Amino acid sequence: MTTEAGILDLSKSFDEELYNAFIKRYGVDFKACMQCATCVSVCPLSDIVPGMPRLDMLLAGLGLFDEIAKRLSPWICDQCMECSRHCPRKANPAKVLAALREIMTAKYDPTGITRRFIIGRAKAKTSKESGK
Amino acid sequence: MTKVGVYICTCKAVTEVIDVNKLAEDVKKIEGVELVKFIKSCYDLDEIVKDLQEKKIERVVIAGCSPRYVLDIAREKITNAVPDISPLWIEVAPIREQAAWAFRNDKQRAQEAALTYIKAYVARVKVAEKIPKEIEVERVKRVLIIGAGIAGLTAAVDVADMGIEAIVVEKRPYVGGKVVQLARYFPKMCPPYCGIEFILGRLRARANPLIKIYTNAEVLEVYGSPGKFKARIRVNPRYVDPEKCLACGKCSEVCPVEVPNEFDFGLSKRKAIYLPHELAWPYAHVVDPNACLELKNPGSCGKCVEVCSTGAINLKEQPKEFEIEVGAVIVATGWEPYDATKLEHLGYGKYPNVITNVQMERLLAPNGPTKGEVIVPGLGRKPRRIVFIQCAGQRDENHLPYCSAICCGATVKQAITIAERCPDTQIYIFYIDVRTFGLYELFYKQAGKYPNIFFIRGRAWKVEQDPATGELIVYAEDTILGRKVSVRADLVVLAVGMVPSLRVNPPSWYKSGVGRSWEQELLKIPRHQYFVESDYICFPMETKRTGIYACGCAMWPMDVQTSVSTAHAAAMRATSIILGKARTEYSYLTDPNQIRIDTIKCTQCKRCTEECPFDTYSFDERGYPKPDPLKCRRCGICVGACPAVALSLPYHNTDLIMSMIKSIEIKSDKPQIIVFACVNDAYAALDIALKKGKTLPPEVELVIPVPCIGSVNMRWITDALSLGIDGILLMGCRSGEATATQQCHFIRGPDLERTRIENLRDTLQKMMIEPERVKLIEITLEDYNIVVEKITEFVEEIKKMGLNPMKQFAGGGMEYGFGYTF
Ligand code: SF4
Ligand code: SF4
Ligand code: SF4
Ligand code: SF4
C-alpha cells in the first residue's frame, strides 16, 4: 500500500497472515540476509529480473508480499542453487524463492485449495522457538 | 684535555669500501684522539671497557654501523662496567651506512666521509657532559582516580594490586557509573551490576586497605609535578551517615518532595531523600540538597530526621575539603548521552513516546520504572510497534561527527530483549550501516533471525504524529528498495551517541604551568577532535599532561569490554611512572636528561612555554620560564624553539650540534649539504635505503639525527649557513592537524618547524642568503624507497643555486655570528 505522497507505508503493507505462514513453514534463517548481493552476482537470471534473489529476500523479510507479487523471480527461478551455494550468511535464497512460489500460489489460487494446505491457520512460531 | 678513544669496526661492510688503515692514520691526527683501535664488530666492547677502566681514555667513539642499532647497547653495557663515565661520552659514528654504503661506488668520497663522521662525533663527545645513568626522585605511592565507574574501579583494583594506594573520587552518591543504569551487557546479556559486585566484593575494592573511595566528592584542583602532584578534593555532604543508615526507606516515605529521578533519566520520580538504586553502594540514602525543603529553608520540614530510627540523618553536615599528594592521576570520568532535545526533527521532547536508548535501558532494567516491562510512557501499555533510529545525531556534522561505536550493538541488544519479552511487538531498526564490530557481528546476525525484528537501511529524517490515531510515523528512504518508506509506531527510540566527558568538558581541575589551562588549549580545537591523548595510537592512555592518564569512555566512545581493558592499561602506565626504574621512554621521572634554561641568555620571549607540547613550563619569580623536568618528555622542541638558544637537554643541545657542524672542513669549490633527520623516522628510513643499495650524492656532508624535527634550532641553521654550508635539509614526519593525519609522536614537531623556517626567510634574505637553501620535507619510516631521491632533488636545487656566498668568509672564525635575533 502506498500513501498519497508516494511513500510506502511498511506497517500497513505488512501482510501478517502470509508472513506468519511463511515463517512457520520455512523458518527464520533467511532473515539473516545482510543484502550483500552475492546471490545477485551469481544468479544467471538476475539480468532478466534485477535484484533477483536479493530483493525477494528483503521483501519477504519485511512481509511485503504485495511487492513480491509484482516480481517475476519466484516464477522464473530454475533452482540452480548457485545463490545458496555462495550466500555468506547461509540464508538459502533458492529455498526462499521456492517457498515464495508456494506462498504466492496459495495467495492467488482462486480455488482456495492451495491456500488451505499452505497457509491454513498457521501462526508464527514464537521467537523463543524460532529465533537465534 | 679530554682523551678520546676511537674504535673502528672492521666488519666486511666497512673494509670492502674503506681503507681502515689509512683511516686510522688520519683519525690519529684529530685533536683529542688519544688512541685508535680496530674492533671486530660494533658489539665487541671488551677492549673499550678495558681502556676506560685503565683510564687510557675518557670518551669513546665507535666507528661502525648506525647508532640506531648499537648506541643504546654500547651505552648500557659500557656504563654498567664503568659506572663513573657518562652515557653521553659514548657515541657511534655511522661509517658503515653514511660512508661505506652511502658512497659505495666512490671509494675516495667514502674514505673522506668516514673521516668526516669520526671528526664530527669526536667533536661531539668532547663537549658532551657528565650525567648519571639514572636519577632518584621522590614519588608518592598513591594514585588519584577520578570516577568510580567500571573503568575507575577496575583501575583502582589494579593499582592496589601493585601495592600502590588508590584514591577514588566519585561525584555521584554511589559507585558503578553508567553501567549500573544499563539493563544488560551485550553480547553476554548478563546483568551489569554483577560486574560491579564482583569488583567491590570478590576483588575487594570495598575492603581493600589500599583503596579509598569517596562518593559525593569532586576534585577541585590538581597541581604540582608528576610523582608528587597535589590534589584538592571536596567531599560534599550526603546528610546521611552510611554507617548508620539501614536503608529502611522510612525517610523517603515521609519526604514530601518529589523530583525527576536522574537514575531513570527522568522516567520516574524520586524523593528528596532517596536510595539511588536498589543495589547502590554505599547502600544508604542520600539527601538531594537542591530538592530538600529543610536545607533550602531551615525549619520548614525535617520530617525524615524525625522518623529515622538510627539517627543517621544529619542535615547540618558540612562539606569537607582536603589536600593529598599523589604520584599520578587516572581520569575515568565516563560519558554522557548526547542531548536528544537538539534532535527536533525526531520529535524528542515533543512526543512523550519518543525516548532515547539510555531511557530504553531503564525501561528494560528490572530495577527500572516499569520493573523491566516494556510499557510505552504516556500510553501505559505494551507497544505494538517500536522503531529504533540509529545514528540519532552521530555521523552528523551538525551534532556528533563521529560514530559512537556502541549504539548499533546496544540497539541489537535492546531489540533482542524486547523481541523475547514481547513476541507480538514488531521492532523496526532504521540504520545507515550496522556497525557491530568484531564478534558483535554474530550478535547482529542473531537479531536478524527474530521474526519480529526488521532492519531498514535508511536514515530516519522525520518523526511525526498522526493526528487521527495519535501514532508516531517515522519517515526515511529505504536505500535498498530505492523508495521512501514510513513506519507507524507507538514507541520511537533514538539511539543517541556517547559524548566522552574529556572531549566535551575539558578538565578544569588541572592547573597548567603557564596560567593557560588545559581547558583553554583544548577549546581551540573543534569539540569532537579534542586530542586529550598524547598519541591516539602509540600512547593512547597518556594524556598530553605527564603523569595524567585517561581510560574508558572519558576518552572516546567504547564498549564496556574496551573500557575495562583501557582501565588496566591506564593503571599500568600510572604505576609504571611511580615504580618505573628502567630507562624507558616512559620513565620520564628518572631520566637524567633534564631540560635546563640559561637565564642569562633567555630574553623572556615565552616561545618555549607556547611550543612545549607537554605543558612543562611555568614562570619563576623573575618572570623567566621555569621548566619542570618531571613533566618533560625529552622531545627537544623547546630547544629548537628558543631564539636565544637558552635551552638545553644534556643529550640534545647547541653545543653538541654545533660542535659537529663546526668540525666540517669547508670547501670553497663544491657545495656541501647537511641533513637533519628525526631519529625515529627519517634517519631510520635513510639507514634502510642505504642498506638496500641506494647511494647519496657526494655533496651530502653530514646527516645528523635529532629527537624530533621540531628540535632543530634556527640558530644552528643560520650559523651553519654563515660557516659556508650550502644547503640544509630537514626531514621530519607528516604534519597535520591534531586529527588522523598527524603523525609526530610529540604532537606537532614538523608543524612548528615549518613555521619557524617560514619565519626565517626574512633573516636569510638580510644575510644575502637564498631562503631556499633551507628546506623541510616529510619523510616517514616507510619512505625508504624515496628518501634518497628526495635528498638528491634538494642537492640538485642547491647546485643550481650555486655556492653559498658565505663560503668566501669560511674559516674566518664565524661563530654564532649571524644569529637572527640580533
Ligand atoms: S541472500 Fe545471501 S547472498 Fe543474497 S544478499 Fe542475502 S546474504 Fe547476500
Ligand atoms: S527534611 Fe528534606 S529530606 Fe527530610 S523529609 Fe523534609 S524535604 Fe524530605
Ligand atoms: S624537551 Fe619537549 S617536553 Fe621537554 S620542556 Fe622542551 S618542549 Fe617540553
Ligand atoms: S624561548 Fe628561550 S628566550 Fe624565549 S622565554 Fe623560552 S628560554 Fe627564554
PDB file of C-alpha atoms in Angstrom, chain A residues 2-3 6-12 14 16 19 23 28-29 31-35 54-55 58-59 61-64 67 70 89 124-128 130-132, chain B residues 384-385 419-420 423 426 428 430-431 441-442 444-456 461 466 473 475-476 478 480-481 483-489:
ATOM      1  CA  THR A   2       1.296   3.403  -0.905  1.00  0.00           C
ATOM      2  CA  THR A   3       0.254   6.698   0.640  1.00  0.00           C
ATOM      3  CA  GLY A   6       4.279   8.002  -2.865  1.00  0.00           C
ATOM      4  CA  ILE A   7       5.651   6.773   0.419  1.00  0.00           C
ATOM      5  CA  LEU A   8       5.492   3.048   1.032  1.00  0.00           C
ATOM      6  CA  ASP A   9       3.899   2.507   4.439  1.00  0.00           C
ATOM      7  CA  LEU A  10       5.747  -0.523   5.742  1.00  0.00           C
ATOM      8  CA  SER A  11       3.355  -1.075   8.613  1.00  0.00           C
ATOM      9  CA  LYS A  12       0.224  -1.028   6.523  1.00  0.00           C
ATOM     10  CA  PHE A  14       2.966  -5.766   6.175  1.00  0.00           C
ATOM     11  CA  GLU A  16       0.804 -10.526   8.740  1.00  0.00           C
ATOM     12  CA  TYR A  19       4.421 -13.540   6.872  1.00  0.00           C
ATOM     13  CA  ILE A  23       7.996 -18.160   8.878  1.00  0.00           C
ATOM     14  CA  VAL A  28      13.768 -17.718  10.128  1.00  0.00           C
ATOM     15  CA  ASP A  29      17.229 -18.458   8.809  1.00  0.00           C
ATOM     16  CA  LYS A  31      16.239 -13.341   7.784  1.00  0.00           C
ATOM     17  CA  ALA A  32      19.983 -13.421   8.382  1.00  0.00           C
ATOM     18  CA  CYS A  33      20.356 -11.978   4.861  1.00  0.00           C
ATOM     19  CA  MET A  34      22.536  -8.872   5.013  1.00  0.00           C
ATOM     20  CA  GLN A  35      21.826  -7.663   1.482  1.00  0.00           C
ATOM     21  CA  ARG A  54      18.307 -10.409  -3.066  1.00  0.00           C
ATOM     22  CA  LEU A  55      15.263  -8.111  -3.266  1.00  0.00           C
ATOM     23  CA  LEU A  58      14.364  -8.322   1.605  1.00  0.00           C
ATOM     24  CA  LEU A  59      10.685  -8.098   0.723  1.00  0.00           C
ATOM     25  CA  GLY A  61      11.752 -10.463   5.404  1.00  0.00           C
ATOM     26  CA  LEU A  62       9.627  -7.318   5.648  1.00  0.00           C
ATOM     27  CA  GLY A  63       6.389  -9.166   4.931  1.00  0.00           C
ATOM     28  CA  LEU A  64       5.761  -7.116   1.779  1.00  0.00           C
ATOM     29  CA  GLU A  67       5.528  -6.115  -3.637  1.00  0.00           C
ATOM     30  CA  LYS A  70       4.898  -7.582  -8.800  1.00  0.00           C
ATOM     31  CA  ARG A  89      25.144 -15.922   5.628  1.00  0.00           C
ATOM     32  CA  ALA A 124       4.104 -17.644  13.576  1.00  0.00           C
ATOM     33  CA  LYS A 125       6.197 -19.639  15.913  1.00  0.00           C
ATOM     34  CA  THR A 126       7.100 -17.505  18.848  1.00  0.00           C
ATOM     35  CA  SER A 127      10.556 -16.077  18.623  1.00  0.00           C
ATOM     36  CA  LYS A 128      11.590 -18.213  21.596  1.00  0.00           C
ATOM     37  CA  SER A 130      12.373 -19.889  16.158  1.00  0.00           C
ATOM     38  CA  GLY A 131      14.803 -17.112  16.996  1.00  0.00           C
ATOM     39  CA  LYS A 132      18.584 -17.379  17.239  1.00  0.00           C
TER      40      LYS A 132
ATOM     41  CA  ARG B 384       2.533  -2.740  19.181  1.00  0.00           C
ATOM     42  CA  ARG B 385       5.398  -1.455  17.060  1.00  0.00           C
ATOM     43  CA  ALA B 419      11.673  -9.441  20.919  1.00  0.00           C
ATOM     44  CA  GLU B 420      11.942 -12.048  23.643  1.00  0.00           C
ATOM     45  CA  PRO B 423       6.909 -11.574  20.786  1.00  0.00           C
ATOM     46  CA  GLN B 426       7.288  -5.522  15.855  1.00  0.00           C
ATOM     47  CA  TYR B 428      11.934  -1.808  13.082  1.00  0.00           C
ATOM     48  CA  PHE B 430      16.478   2.259  10.747  1.00  0.00           C
ATOM     49  CA  TYR B 431      20.229   2.339  10.152  1.00  0.00           C
ATOM     50  CA  GLU B 441      28.616  -9.325  14.042  1.00  0.00           C
ATOM     51  CA  LEU B 442      27.327 -12.688  15.248  1.00  0.00           C
ATOM     52  CA  TYR B 444      23.666  -8.751  14.777  1.00  0.00           C
ATOM     53  CA  LYS B 445      23.082 -11.828  12.683  1.00  0.00           C
ATOM     54  CA  GLN B 446      21.230 -13.410  15.589  1.00  0.00           C
ATOM     55  CA  ALA B 447      18.947 -10.346  15.848  1.00  0.00           C
ATOM     56  CA  GLY B 448      18.114 -10.550  12.154  1.00  0.00           C
ATOM     57  CA  LYS B 449      16.672 -14.010  12.676  1.00  0.00           C
ATOM     58  CA  TYR B 450      13.954 -12.913  15.078  1.00  0.00           C
ATOM     59  CA  PRO B 451      10.671 -12.869  13.163  1.00  0.00           C
ATOM     60  CA  ASN B 452       9.689  -9.606  14.788  1.00  0.00           C
ATOM     61  CA  ILE B 453      12.922  -7.655  14.175  1.00  0.00           C
ATOM     62  CA  PHE B 454      13.245  -5.800  10.864  1.00  0.00           C
ATOM     63  CA  PHE B 455      16.251  -3.847   9.626  1.00  0.00           C
ATOM     64  CA  ILE B 456      15.633  -0.934   7.243  1.00  0.00           C
ATOM     65  CA  TRP B 461      14.730  12.036   8.856  1.00  0.00           C
ATOM     66  CA  ASP B 466      -0.780  11.017  13.030  1.00  0.00           C
ATOM     67  CA  ILE B 473       5.110   7.958  11.884  1.00  0.00           C
ATOM     68  CA  TYR B 475       9.936   8.560   7.566  1.00  0.00           C
ATOM     69  CA  ALA B 476      13.054   7.532   5.700  1.00  0.00           C
ATOM     70  CA  ASP B 478      14.889   2.699   2.160  1.00  0.00           C
ATOM     71  CA  ILE B 480      17.896  -0.744  -0.823  1.00  0.00           C
ATOM     72  CA  LEU B 481      14.392  -0.514  -2.255  1.00  0.00           C
ATOM     73  CA  ARG B 483      11.829   4.149  -2.147  1.00  0.00           C
ATOM     74  CA  LYS B 484      10.620   6.456   0.523  1.00  0.00           C
ATOM     75  CA  VAL B 485       9.074   4.456   3.302  1.00  0.00           C
ATOM     76  CA  SER B 486       7.282   5.088   6.571  1.00  0.00           C
ATOM     77  CA  VAL B 487       6.593   3.034   9.651  1.00  0.00           C
ATOM     78  CA  ARG B 488       3.826   3.626  12.183  1.00  0.00           C
ATOM     79  CA  ALA B 489       4.893   3.054  15.760  1.00  0.00           C
TER      80      ALA B 489
END
